[in-house]
């Protein structure tokens, strides 16, 4: 069997490979149209200059502080189904030096919830300092912005 294998390899090595009649030519490039030659020399900035649009200047309307809507911030430090849970959070926040209140709300399903609220704070910095105390004690809080009337 090995003899047959060696004979097959020997006969394949002696065979001549057919010469390819096709010669390799460089690929023909399609003829460029006159329009393509016309655009070959432009640059981005020249093209951009042609599309320049004049925009009329407008003056920003000055808003007076009297017309500005004032708002206050309220922090919700929890919403609980039972009053005892809300009172527990209330005591926790009092021990942190904050002044929380508990508000009762009835939702659309008729369920009563007890919300623990802090504020209202008239400035964003007051709200941020109270919120940082809450977050540093691993209490989740939600900030609500309310418009003052």
Short mmCIF file of C-alpha atoms in Angstrom, two decimals:
data_model
loop_
_atom_site.label_atom_id
_atom_site.label_comp_id
_atom_site.label_asym_id
_atom_site.label_seq_id
_atom_site.Cartn_x
_atom_site.Cartn_y
_atom_site.Cartn_z
CA UNK A 1 0.00 0.00 0.00
CA UNK A 2 2.87 2.34 0.75
CA UNK A 3 4.28 1.57 -2.68
CA UNK A 4 1.05 2.75 -4.34
CA UNK A 5 1.09 5.95 -2.32
CA UNK A 6 4.71 6.76 -3.24
CA UNK A 7 3.99 6.01 -6.91
CA UNK A 8 1.00 8.38 -6.89
CA UNK A 9 3.06 11.20 -5.42
CA UNK A 10 5.87 10.59 -7.88
CA UNK A 11 3.50 10.74 -10.86
CA UNK A 12 1.86 13.93 -9.60
CA UNK A 13 5.22 15.61 -9.17
CA UNK A 14 6.20 14.83 -12.78
CA UNK A 15 2.99 16.26 -14.29
CA UNK A 16 3.22 19.66 -15.90
CA UNK A 17 0.74 22.29 -14.87
CA UNK A 18 -1.21 23.89 -17.71
CA UNK A 19 -0.18 27.44 -18.51
CA UNK A 20 -2.89 30.00 -18.08
CA UNK A 21 -3.61 31.55 -21.45
CA UNK A 22 -5.01 34.69 -19.88
CA UNK A 23 -2.40 37.29 -19.05
CA UNK A 24 -2.86 39.41 -15.97
CA UNK A 25 -3.80 42.90 -17.05
CA UNK A 26 -4.42 45.85 -14.81
CA UNK A 27 -8.12 46.42 -14.31
CA UNK A 28 -9.55 48.96 -16.67
CA UNK A 29 -10.72 52.08 -14.96
CA UNK A 30 -14.07 53.39 -16.09
CA UNK A 31 -13.88 56.63 -17.98
CA UNK A 32 -14.61 59.59 -15.80
CA UNK A 33 -17.26 61.95 -16.94
CA UNK A 34 -16.61 65.64 -17.40
CA UNK A 35 -18.74 66.35 -14.32
CA UNK A 36 -16.59 64.13 -12.12
CA UNK A 37 -13.42 65.86 -13.35
CA UNK A 38 -15.00 69.21 -12.54
CA UNK A 39 -15.48 68.30 -8.85
CA UNK A 40 -12.09 66.64 -8.34
CA UNK A 41 -10.36 69.82 -7.20
CA UNK A 42 -12.71 71.22 -4.51
CA UNK A 43 -12.01 71.19 -0.82
CA UNK A 44 -14.37 70.90 2.11
CA UNK A 45 -13.96 74.52 3.15
CA UNK A 46 -14.75 75.88 -0.32
CA UNK A 47 -17.91 73.80 -0.41
CA UNK A 48 -18.87 74.90 3.09
CA UNK A 49 -18.40 78.56 2.17
CA UNK A 50 -21.04 78.23 -0.56
CA UNK A 51 -23.59 77.03 1.99
CA UNK A 52 -23.10 79.87 4.46
CA UNK A 53 -26.39 81.21 5.82
CA UNK A 54 -26.82 84.59 7.44
CA UNK A 55 -28.64 84.41 10.78
CA UNK A 56 -30.17 87.61 12.12
CA UNK A 57 -29.02 88.58 15.59
CA UNK A 58 -31.63 88.36 18.31
CA UNK A 59 -31.37 89.78 21.75
CA UNK A 60 -32.16 87.56 24.68
CA UNK A 61 -35.14 88.72 26.65
CA UNK A 62 -34.12 89.73 30.12
CA UNK A 63 -36.21 88.03 32.75
CA UNK A 64 -36.85 90.10 35.77
CA UNK A 65 -36.70 88.54 39.19
CA UNK A 66 -40.30 89.60 39.77
CA UNK A 67 -41.49 87.43 36.86
CA UNK A 68 -39.34 84.44 37.81
CA UNK A 69 -41.25 81.53 39.31
CA UNK A 70 -39.93 80.75 42.76
CA UNK A 71 -39.83 77.20 43.92
CA UNK A 72 -39.10 75.28 47.06
CA UNK A 73 -37.72 71.80 47.61
CA UNK A 74 -39.21 68.98 49.67
CA UNK A 75 -37.41 65.72 50.42
CA UNK A 76 -39.45 62.55 50.82
CA UNK A 77 -37.51 60.22 53.11
CA UNK A 78 -39.97 57.35 52.93
CA UNK A 79 -43.55 56.30 52.26
CA UNK A 80 -45.05 53.66 54.53
CA UNK A 81 -48.34 51.76 54.82
CA UNK A 82 -48.43 51.91 58.60
CA UNK A 83 -48.08 54.89 60.91
CA UNK A 84 -45.64 53.01 63.16
CA UNK A 85 -43.19 52.55 60.28
CA UNK A 86 -43.44 56.25 59.47
CA UNK A 87 -42.93 57.21 63.13
CA UNK A 88 -39.84 55.01 63.27
CA UNK A 89 -38.32 56.85 60.29
CA UNK A 90 -39.43 60.17 61.85
CA UNK A 91 -37.50 59.38 65.04
CA UNK A 92 -34.47 58.29 63.04
CA UNK A 93 -34.38 61.62 61.18
CA UNK A 94 -34.89 63.65 64.37
CA UNK A 95 -31.84 61.92 65.87
CA UNK A 96 -29.87 63.08 62.80
CA UNK A 97 -30.76 66.69 63.61
CA UNK A 98 -33.40 67.15 60.91
CA UNK A 99 -37.00 68.37 61.22
CA UNK A 100 -39.24 65.83 59.47
CA UNK A 101 -43.02 65.70 59.29
CA UNK A 102 -45.44 62.91 58.43
CA UNK A 103 -48.18 63.50 55.88
CA UNK A 104 -51.01 61.11 55.08
CA UNK A 105 -52.04 60.57 51.48
CA UNK A 106 -54.79 58.39 50.01
CA UNK A 107 -54.06 56.99 46.56
CA UNK A 108 -56.49 56.19 43.73
CA UNK A 109 -57.13 52.69 45.14
CA UNK A 110 -58.22 54.13 48.48
CA UNK A 111 -55.06 53.01 50.29
CA UNK A 112 -53.63 55.32 52.94
CA UNK A 113 -49.87 55.98 52.86
CA UNK A 114 -47.77 57.82 55.42
CA UNK A 115 -45.06 59.98 53.84
CA UNK A 116 -42.08 61.23 55.82
CA UNK A 117 -41.16 64.66 54.47
CA UNK A 118 -38.39 67.17 55.09
CA UNK A 119 -38.67 70.82 54.17
CA UNK A 120 -39.73 72.92 52.43
CA UNK A 121 -36.28 74.32 51.66
CA UNK A 122 -36.15 77.68 49.89
CA UNK A 123 -32.69 77.19 48.43
CA UNK A 124 -31.06 74.35 46.61
CA UNK A 125 -28.06 74.43 48.95
CA UNK A 126 -30.26 73.91 52.06
CA UNK A 127 -31.93 70.96 50.36
CA UNK A 128 -28.56 69.50 49.30
CA UNK A 129 -27.12 69.65 52.82
CA UNK A 130 -30.17 67.87 54.29
CA UNK A 131 -30.07 65.30 51.51
CA UNK A 132 -26.38 64.58 52.10
CA UNK A 133 -27.11 63.84 55.79
CA UNK A 134 -29.86 61.43 54.76
CA UNK A 135 -27.79 59.65 52.10
CA UNK A 136 -24.75 59.32 54.37
CA UNK A 137 -27.00 57.36 56.78
CA UNK A 138 -28.18 54.97 54.04
CA UNK A 139 -31.70 56.36 53.81
CA UNK A 140 -33.18 56.59 50.35
CA UNK A 141 -34.65 59.98 49.55
CA UNK A 142 -36.55 61.59 46.72
CA UNK A 143 -36.34 65.33 46.05
CA UNK A 144 -39.44 67.13 44.80
CA UNK A 145 -39.48 70.68 43.51
CA UNK A 146 -42.66 72.63 44.18
CA UNK A 147 -43.63 75.97 42.72
CA UNK A 148 -44.50 78.60 45.30
CA UNK A 149 -47.66 80.59 44.80
#
